[in-house]
PDB file of C-alpha atoms and ligand atoms in Angstrom:
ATOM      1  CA  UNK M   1    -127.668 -42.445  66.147  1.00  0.00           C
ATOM      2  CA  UNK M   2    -125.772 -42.998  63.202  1.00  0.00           C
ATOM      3  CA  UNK M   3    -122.998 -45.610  63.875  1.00  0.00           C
ATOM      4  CA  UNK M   4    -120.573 -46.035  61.252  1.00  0.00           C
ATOM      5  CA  UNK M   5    -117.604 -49.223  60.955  1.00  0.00           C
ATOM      6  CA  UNK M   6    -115.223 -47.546  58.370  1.00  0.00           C
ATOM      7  CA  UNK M   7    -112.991 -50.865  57.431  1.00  0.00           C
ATOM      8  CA  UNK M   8    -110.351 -51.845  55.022  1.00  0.00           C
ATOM      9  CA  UNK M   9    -107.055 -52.490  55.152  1.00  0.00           C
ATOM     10  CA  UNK M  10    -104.006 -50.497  56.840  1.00  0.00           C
ATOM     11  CA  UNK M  11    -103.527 -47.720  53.904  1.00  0.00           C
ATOM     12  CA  UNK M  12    -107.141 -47.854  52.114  1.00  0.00           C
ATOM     13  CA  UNK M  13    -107.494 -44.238  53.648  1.00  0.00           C
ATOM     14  CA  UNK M  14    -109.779 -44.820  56.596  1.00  0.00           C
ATOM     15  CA  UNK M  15    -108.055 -41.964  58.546  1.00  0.00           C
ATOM     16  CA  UNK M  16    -108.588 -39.370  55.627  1.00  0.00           C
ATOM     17  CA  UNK M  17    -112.429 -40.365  55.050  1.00  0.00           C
ATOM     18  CA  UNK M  18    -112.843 -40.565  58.710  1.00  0.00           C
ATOM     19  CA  UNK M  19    -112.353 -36.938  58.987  1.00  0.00           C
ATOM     20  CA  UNK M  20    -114.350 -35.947  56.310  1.00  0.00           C
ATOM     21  CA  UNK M  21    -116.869 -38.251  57.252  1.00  0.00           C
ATOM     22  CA  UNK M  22    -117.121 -36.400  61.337  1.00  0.00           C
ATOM     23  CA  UNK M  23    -117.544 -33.166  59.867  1.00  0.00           C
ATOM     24  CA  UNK M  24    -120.253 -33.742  57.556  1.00  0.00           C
ATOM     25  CA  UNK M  25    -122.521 -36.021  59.935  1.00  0.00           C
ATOM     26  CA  UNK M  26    -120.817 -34.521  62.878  1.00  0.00           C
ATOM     27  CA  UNK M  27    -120.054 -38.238  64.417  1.00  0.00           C
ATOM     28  CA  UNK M  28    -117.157 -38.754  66.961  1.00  0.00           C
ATOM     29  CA  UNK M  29    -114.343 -40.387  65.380  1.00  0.00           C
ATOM     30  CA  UNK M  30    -112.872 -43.637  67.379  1.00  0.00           C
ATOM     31  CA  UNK M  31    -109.304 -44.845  65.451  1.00  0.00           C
ATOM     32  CA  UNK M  32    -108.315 -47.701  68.772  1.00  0.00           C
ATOM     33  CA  UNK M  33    -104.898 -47.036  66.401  1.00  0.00           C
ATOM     34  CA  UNK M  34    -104.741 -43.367  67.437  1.00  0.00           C
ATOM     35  CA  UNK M  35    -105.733 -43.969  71.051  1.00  0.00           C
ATOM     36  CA  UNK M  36    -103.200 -46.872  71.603  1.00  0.00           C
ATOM     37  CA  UNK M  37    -100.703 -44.117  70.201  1.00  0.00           C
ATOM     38  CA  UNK M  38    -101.835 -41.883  72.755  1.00  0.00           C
ATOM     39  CA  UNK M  39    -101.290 -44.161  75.237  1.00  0.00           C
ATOM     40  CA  UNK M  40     -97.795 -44.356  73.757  1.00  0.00           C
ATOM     41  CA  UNK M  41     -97.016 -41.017  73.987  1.00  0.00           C
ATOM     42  CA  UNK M  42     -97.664 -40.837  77.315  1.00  0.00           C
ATOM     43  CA  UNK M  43     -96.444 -43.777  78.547  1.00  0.00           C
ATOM     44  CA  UNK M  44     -98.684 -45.570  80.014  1.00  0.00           C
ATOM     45  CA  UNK M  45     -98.507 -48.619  81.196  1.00  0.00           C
ATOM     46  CA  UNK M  46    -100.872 -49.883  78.274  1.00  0.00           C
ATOM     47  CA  UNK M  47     -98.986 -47.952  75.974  1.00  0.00           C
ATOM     48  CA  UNK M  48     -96.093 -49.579  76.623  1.00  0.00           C
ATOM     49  CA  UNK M  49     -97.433 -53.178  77.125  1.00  0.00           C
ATOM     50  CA  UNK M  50     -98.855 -52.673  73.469  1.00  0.00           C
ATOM     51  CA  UNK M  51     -95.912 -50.472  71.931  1.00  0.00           C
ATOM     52  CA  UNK M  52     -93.628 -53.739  70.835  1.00  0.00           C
ATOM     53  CA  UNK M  53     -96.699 -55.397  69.301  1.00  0.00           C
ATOM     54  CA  UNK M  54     -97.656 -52.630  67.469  1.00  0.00           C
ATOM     55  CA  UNK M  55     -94.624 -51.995  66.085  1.00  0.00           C
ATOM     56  CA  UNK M  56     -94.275 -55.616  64.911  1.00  0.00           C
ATOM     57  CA  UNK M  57     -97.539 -55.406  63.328  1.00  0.00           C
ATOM     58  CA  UNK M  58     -98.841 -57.643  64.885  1.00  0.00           C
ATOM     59  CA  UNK M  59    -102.828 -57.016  66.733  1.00  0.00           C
ATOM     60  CA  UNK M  60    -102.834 -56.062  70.059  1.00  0.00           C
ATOM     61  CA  UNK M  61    -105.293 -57.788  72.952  1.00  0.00           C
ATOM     62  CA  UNK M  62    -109.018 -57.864  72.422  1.00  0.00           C
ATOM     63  CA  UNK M  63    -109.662 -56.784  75.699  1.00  0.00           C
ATOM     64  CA  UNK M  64    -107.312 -53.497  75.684  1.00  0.00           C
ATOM     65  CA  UNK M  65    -109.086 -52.282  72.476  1.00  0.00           C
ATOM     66  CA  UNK M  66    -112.156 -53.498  73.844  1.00  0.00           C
ATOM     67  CA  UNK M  67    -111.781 -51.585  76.965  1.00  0.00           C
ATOM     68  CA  UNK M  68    -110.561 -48.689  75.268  1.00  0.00           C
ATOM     69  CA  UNK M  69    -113.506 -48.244  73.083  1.00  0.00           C
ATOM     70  CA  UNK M  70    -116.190 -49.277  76.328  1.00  0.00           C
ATOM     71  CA  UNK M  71    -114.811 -46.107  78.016  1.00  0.00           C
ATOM     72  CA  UNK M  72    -114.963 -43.499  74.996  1.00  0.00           C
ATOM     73  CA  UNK M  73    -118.616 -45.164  74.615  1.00  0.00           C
ATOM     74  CA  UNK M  74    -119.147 -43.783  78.104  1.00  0.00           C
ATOM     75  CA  UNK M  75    -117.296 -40.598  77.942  1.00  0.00           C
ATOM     76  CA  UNK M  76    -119.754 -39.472  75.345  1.00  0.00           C
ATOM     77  CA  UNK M  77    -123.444 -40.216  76.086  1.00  0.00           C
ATOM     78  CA  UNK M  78    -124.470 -37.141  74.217  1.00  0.00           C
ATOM     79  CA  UNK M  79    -123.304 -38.048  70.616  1.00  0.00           C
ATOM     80  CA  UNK M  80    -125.014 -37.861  67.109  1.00  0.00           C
ATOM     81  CA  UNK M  81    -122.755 -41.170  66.737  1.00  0.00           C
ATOM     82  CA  UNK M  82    -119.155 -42.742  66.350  1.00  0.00           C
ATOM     83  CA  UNK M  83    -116.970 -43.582  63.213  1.00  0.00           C
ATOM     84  CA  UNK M  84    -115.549 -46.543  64.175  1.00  0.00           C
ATOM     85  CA  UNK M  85    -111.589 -46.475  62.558  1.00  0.00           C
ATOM     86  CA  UNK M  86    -109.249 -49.727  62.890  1.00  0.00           C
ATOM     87  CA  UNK M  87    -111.949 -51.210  65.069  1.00  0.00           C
ATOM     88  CA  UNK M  88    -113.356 -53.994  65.550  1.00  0.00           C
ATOM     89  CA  UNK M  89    -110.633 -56.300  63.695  1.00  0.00           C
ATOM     90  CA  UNK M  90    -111.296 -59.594  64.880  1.00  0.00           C
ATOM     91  CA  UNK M  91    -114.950 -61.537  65.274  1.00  0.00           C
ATOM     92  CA  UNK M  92    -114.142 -61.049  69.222  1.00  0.00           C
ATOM     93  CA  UNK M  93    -114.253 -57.340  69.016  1.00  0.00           C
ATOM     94  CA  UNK M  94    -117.339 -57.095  66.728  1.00  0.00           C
ATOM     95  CA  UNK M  95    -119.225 -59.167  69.045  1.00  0.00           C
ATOM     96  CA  UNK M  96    -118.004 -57.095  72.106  1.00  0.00           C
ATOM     97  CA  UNK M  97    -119.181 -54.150  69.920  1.00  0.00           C
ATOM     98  CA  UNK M  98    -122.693 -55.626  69.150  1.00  0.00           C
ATOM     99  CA  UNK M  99    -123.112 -55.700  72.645  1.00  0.00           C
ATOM    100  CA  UNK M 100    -121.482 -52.202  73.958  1.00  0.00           C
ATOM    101  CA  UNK M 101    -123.930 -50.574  71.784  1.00  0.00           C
ATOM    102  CA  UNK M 102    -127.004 -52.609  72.618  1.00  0.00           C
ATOM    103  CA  UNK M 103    -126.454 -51.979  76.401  1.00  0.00           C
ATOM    104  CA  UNK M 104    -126.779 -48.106  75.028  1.00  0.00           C
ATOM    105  CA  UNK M 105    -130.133 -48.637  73.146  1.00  0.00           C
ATOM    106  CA  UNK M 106    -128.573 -48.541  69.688  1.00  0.00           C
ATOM    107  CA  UNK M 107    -126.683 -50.224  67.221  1.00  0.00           C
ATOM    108  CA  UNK M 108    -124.017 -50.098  63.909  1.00  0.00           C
ATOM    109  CA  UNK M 109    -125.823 -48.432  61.282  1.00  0.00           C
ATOM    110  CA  UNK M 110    -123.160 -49.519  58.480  1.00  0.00           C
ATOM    111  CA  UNK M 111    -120.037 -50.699  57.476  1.00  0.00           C
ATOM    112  CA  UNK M 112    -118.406 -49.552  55.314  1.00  0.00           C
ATOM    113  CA  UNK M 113    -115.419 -51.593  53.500  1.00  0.00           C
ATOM    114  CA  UNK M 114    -112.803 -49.928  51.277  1.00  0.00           C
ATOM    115  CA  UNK M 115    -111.070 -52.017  48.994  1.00  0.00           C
ATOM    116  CA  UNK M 116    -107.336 -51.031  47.888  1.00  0.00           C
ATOM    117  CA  UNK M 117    -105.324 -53.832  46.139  1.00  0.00           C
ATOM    118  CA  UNK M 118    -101.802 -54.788  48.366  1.00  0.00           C
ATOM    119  CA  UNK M 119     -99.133 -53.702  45.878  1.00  0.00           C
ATOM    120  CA  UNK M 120    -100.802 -49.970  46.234  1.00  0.00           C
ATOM    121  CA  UNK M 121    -101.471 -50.208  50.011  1.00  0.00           C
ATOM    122  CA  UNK M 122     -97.701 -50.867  50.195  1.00  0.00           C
ATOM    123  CA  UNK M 123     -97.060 -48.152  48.379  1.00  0.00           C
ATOM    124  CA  UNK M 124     -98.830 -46.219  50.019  1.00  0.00           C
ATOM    125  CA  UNK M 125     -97.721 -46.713  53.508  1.00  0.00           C
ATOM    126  CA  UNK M 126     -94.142 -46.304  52.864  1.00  0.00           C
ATOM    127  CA  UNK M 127     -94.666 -42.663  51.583  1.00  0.00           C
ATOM    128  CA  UNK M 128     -96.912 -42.017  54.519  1.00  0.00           C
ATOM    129  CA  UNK M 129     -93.997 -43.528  56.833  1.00  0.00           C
ATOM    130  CA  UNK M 130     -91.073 -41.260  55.298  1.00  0.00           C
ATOM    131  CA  UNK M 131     -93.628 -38.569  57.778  1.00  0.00           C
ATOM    132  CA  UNK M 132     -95.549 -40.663  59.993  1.00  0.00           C
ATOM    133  CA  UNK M 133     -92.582 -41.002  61.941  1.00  0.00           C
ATOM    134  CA  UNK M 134     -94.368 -44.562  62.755  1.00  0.00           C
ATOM    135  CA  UNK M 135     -92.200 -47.383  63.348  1.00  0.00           C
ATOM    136  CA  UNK M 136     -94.995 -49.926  61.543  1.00  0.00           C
ATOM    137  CA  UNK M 137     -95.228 -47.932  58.602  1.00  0.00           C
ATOM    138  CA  UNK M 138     -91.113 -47.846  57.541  1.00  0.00           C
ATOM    139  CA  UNK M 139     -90.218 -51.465  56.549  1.00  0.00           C
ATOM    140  CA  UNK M 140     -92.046 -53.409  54.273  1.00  0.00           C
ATOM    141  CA  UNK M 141     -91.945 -56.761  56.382  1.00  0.00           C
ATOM    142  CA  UNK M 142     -93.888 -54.980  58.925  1.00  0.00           C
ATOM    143  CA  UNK M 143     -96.341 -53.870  56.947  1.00  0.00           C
ATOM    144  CA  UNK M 144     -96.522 -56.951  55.093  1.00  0.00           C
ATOM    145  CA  UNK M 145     -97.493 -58.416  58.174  1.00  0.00           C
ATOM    146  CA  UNK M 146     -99.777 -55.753  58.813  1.00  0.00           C
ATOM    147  CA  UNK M 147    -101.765 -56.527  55.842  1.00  0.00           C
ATOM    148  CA  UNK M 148    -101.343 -60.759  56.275  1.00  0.00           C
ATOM    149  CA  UNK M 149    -103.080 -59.996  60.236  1.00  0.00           C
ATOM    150  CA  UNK M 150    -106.194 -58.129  58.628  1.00  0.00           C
ATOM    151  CA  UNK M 151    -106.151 -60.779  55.549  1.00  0.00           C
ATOM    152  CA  UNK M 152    -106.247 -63.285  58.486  1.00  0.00           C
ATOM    153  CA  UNK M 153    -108.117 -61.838  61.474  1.00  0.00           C
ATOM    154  CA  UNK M 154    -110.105 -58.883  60.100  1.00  0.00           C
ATOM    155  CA  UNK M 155    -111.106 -59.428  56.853  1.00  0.00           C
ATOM    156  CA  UNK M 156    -113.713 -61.961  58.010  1.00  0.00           C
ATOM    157  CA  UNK M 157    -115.418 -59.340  59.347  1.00  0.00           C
ATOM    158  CA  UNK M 158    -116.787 -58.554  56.107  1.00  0.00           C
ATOM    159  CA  UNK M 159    -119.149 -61.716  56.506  1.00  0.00           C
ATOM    160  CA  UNK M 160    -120.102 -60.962  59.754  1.00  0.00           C
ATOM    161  CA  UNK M 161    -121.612 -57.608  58.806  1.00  0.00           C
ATOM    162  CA  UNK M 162    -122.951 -58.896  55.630  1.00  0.00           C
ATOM    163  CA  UNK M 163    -124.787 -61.669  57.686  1.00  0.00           C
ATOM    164  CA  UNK M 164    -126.628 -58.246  59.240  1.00  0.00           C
ATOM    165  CA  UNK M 165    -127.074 -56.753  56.170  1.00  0.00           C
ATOM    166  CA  UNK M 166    -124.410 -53.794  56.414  1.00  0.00           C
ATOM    167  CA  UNK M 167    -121.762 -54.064  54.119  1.00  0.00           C
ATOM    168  CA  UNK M 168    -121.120 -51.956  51.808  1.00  0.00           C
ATOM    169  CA  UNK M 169    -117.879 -52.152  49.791  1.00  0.00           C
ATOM    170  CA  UNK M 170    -116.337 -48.771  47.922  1.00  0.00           C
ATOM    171  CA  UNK M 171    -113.195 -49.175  45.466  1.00  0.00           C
ATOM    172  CA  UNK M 172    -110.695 -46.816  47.757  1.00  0.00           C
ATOM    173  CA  UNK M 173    -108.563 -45.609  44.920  1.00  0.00           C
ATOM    174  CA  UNK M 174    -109.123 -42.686  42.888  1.00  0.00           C
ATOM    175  CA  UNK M 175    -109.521 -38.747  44.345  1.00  0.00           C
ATOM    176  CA  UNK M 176    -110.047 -38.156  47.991  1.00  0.00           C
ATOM    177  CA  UNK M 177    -113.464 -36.405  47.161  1.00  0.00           C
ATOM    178  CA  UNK M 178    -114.523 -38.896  44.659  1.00  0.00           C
ATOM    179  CA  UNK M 179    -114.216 -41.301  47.354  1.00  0.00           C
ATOM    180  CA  UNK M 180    -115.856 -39.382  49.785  1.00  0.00           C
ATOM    181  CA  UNK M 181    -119.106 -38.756  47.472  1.00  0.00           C
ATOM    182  CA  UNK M 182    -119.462 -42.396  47.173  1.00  0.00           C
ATOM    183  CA  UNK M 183    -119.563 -43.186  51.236  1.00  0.00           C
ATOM    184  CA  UNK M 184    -122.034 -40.188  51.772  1.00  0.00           C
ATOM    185  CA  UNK M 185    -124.349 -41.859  49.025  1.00  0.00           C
ATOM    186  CA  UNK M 186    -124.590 -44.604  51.036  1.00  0.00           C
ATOM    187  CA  UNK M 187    -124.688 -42.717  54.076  1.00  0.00           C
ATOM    188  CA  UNK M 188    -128.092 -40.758  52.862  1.00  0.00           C
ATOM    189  CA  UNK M 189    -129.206 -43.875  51.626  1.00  0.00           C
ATOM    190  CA  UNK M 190    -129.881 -45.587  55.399  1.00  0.00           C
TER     191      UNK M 190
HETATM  192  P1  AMP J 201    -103.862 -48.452  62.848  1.00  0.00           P
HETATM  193  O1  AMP J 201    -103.533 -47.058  63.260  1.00  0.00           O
HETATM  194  O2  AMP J 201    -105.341 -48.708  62.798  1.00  0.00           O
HETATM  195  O3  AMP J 201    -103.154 -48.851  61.571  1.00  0.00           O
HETATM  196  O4  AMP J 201    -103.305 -49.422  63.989  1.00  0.00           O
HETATM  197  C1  AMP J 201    -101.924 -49.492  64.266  1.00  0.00           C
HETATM  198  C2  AMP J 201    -101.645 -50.709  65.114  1.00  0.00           C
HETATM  199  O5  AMP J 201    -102.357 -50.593  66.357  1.00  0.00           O
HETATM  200  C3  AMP J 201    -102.107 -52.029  64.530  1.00  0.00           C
HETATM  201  O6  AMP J 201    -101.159 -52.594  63.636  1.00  0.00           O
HETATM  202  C4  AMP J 201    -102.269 -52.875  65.803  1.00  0.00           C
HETATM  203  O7  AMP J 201    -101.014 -53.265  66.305  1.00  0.00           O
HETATM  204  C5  AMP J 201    -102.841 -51.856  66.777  1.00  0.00           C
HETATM  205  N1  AMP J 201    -104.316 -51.820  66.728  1.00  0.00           N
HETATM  206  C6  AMP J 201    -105.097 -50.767  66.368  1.00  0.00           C
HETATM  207  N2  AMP J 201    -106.390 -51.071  66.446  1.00  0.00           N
HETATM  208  C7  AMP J 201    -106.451 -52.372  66.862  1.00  0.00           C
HETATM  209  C8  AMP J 201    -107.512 -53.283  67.121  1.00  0.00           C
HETATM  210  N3  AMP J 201    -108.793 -52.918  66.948  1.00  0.00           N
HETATM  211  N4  AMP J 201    -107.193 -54.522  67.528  1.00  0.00           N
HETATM  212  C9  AMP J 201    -105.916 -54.902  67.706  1.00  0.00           C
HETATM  213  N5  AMP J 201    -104.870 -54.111  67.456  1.00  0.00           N
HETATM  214  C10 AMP J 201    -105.122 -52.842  67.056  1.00  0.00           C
END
C-alpha cells in the first residue's frame, strides 16, 4: 500500500496536488477538512458541534477527526492506499494514525511537507475565499489564526515523521505541474 501524509500549511496547495496525486497512483484521497464540511452540509450533529470552531480557525477535537478517518479506513479495505490531506495535525492524531494503520497490516509510506512562506499563503487564501464561499478563508484574522494553530500544533509534526525517516520537504510555489513532478520523484523513489 502506498500511504501518503501530504502536509503544509492551509494554502500550500495540498487540495490541488492531492488530486493529481489520486489519479496518478490511484490512492483514495482523505481531506478530514472536506469531510467535516460534509458533515456541515448536512447538518449533522458533528457538523454542527465543529462548524463554530472551524470557522474561527481554530482545530477541531482529536477524537472527531480521529473517528472520522478510523471509519473511511474501514469503508475501504480494498485500496491501493490513502492521501492523507489536513490530517493528522497534532502529535495526538499521528499517533492515533500510526496505530489505525498498524491494526491494518501497513503503514505511512511518506510525508510529504510543502513549504509556502505566510505573506503568500495569505494571499493566497483570500483569492481562493472571494469563491470558496468558506467562512475561514474571508478575513485575514481567521486565517492568521489558521496559520498560528499549524505553526503551533502541526508543524511539529515534521519531527515526528523525520524521527521515522519520512519527510520529505518540496518548495510549494512555482507551476502546479512543476510541483507535481517533484512529489512523484519522490513518490517513485520509495
Ligand atoms: P482544511 O480544509 O484542511 O483547511 O480544514 C479546515 C478546518 O477544518 C480547519 O481549520 C480545522 O478547523 C478543521 N480541521 C480539518 N482537519 C482537521 C484536523 N485534522 N484536526 C483538527 N481540525 C481539523
Amino acid at each position: 500500500m502506498l500511504n501518503i501524509v501530504l502536509f503544509g500549511p492551509p494554502g500550500a496547495g495540498k487540495g490541488t496536488q492531492a488530486n493529481l496525486l489520486i489519479k496518478r497512483y490511484s490512492l483514495i484521497h482523505l481531506s478530514t477538512g472536506d469531510l467535516l464540511r460534509g458533515e456541515i452540509a448536512e447538518g449533522t450533529a458533528l457538523g454542527l458541534e465543529a462548524k463554530s470552531i472551524m470557522d474561527r480557525g481554530d482545530l477541531v477535537s482529536d477524537d472527531i477527526v480521529i473517528g472520522m478517518i478510523a471509519s473511511k479506513l474501514d469503508n475501504n479495505p480494498n485500496a491501493n492506499g490513502f492521501i492523507f490531506d489536513g490530517f493528522p495535525r497534532t502529535v495526538a492524531q499521528a499517533t492515533a494514525l500510526d496505530t489505525l494503520l498498524k491494526e491494518k497490516g501497513t503503514f505511512i509510506s511518506t510525508m510529504l511537507s510543502l513549504k509556502v512562506a505566510d505573506d503568500e499563503l495569505i494571499k493566497r487564501l483570500l483569492e481562493r475565499g472571494k469563491e470558496s464561499g468558506r467562512e475561514d478563508d474571508k478575513n485575514e484574522g481567521i486565517i492568521t489564526n489558521r496559520i498560528n494553530e499549524y505553526n503551533n500544533k502541526t508543524a511539529p509534526l515534521k519531527e515526528f515523521y523525520s524521527g521515522q525517516n519520512k519527510l520529505s520537504e518540496i518548495e510549494g510555489i512555482g507551476q502546479v505541474e512543476e510541483i507535481a513532478l517533484k512529489l512523484n520523484d519522490v513518490i517513485d523513489k520509495l
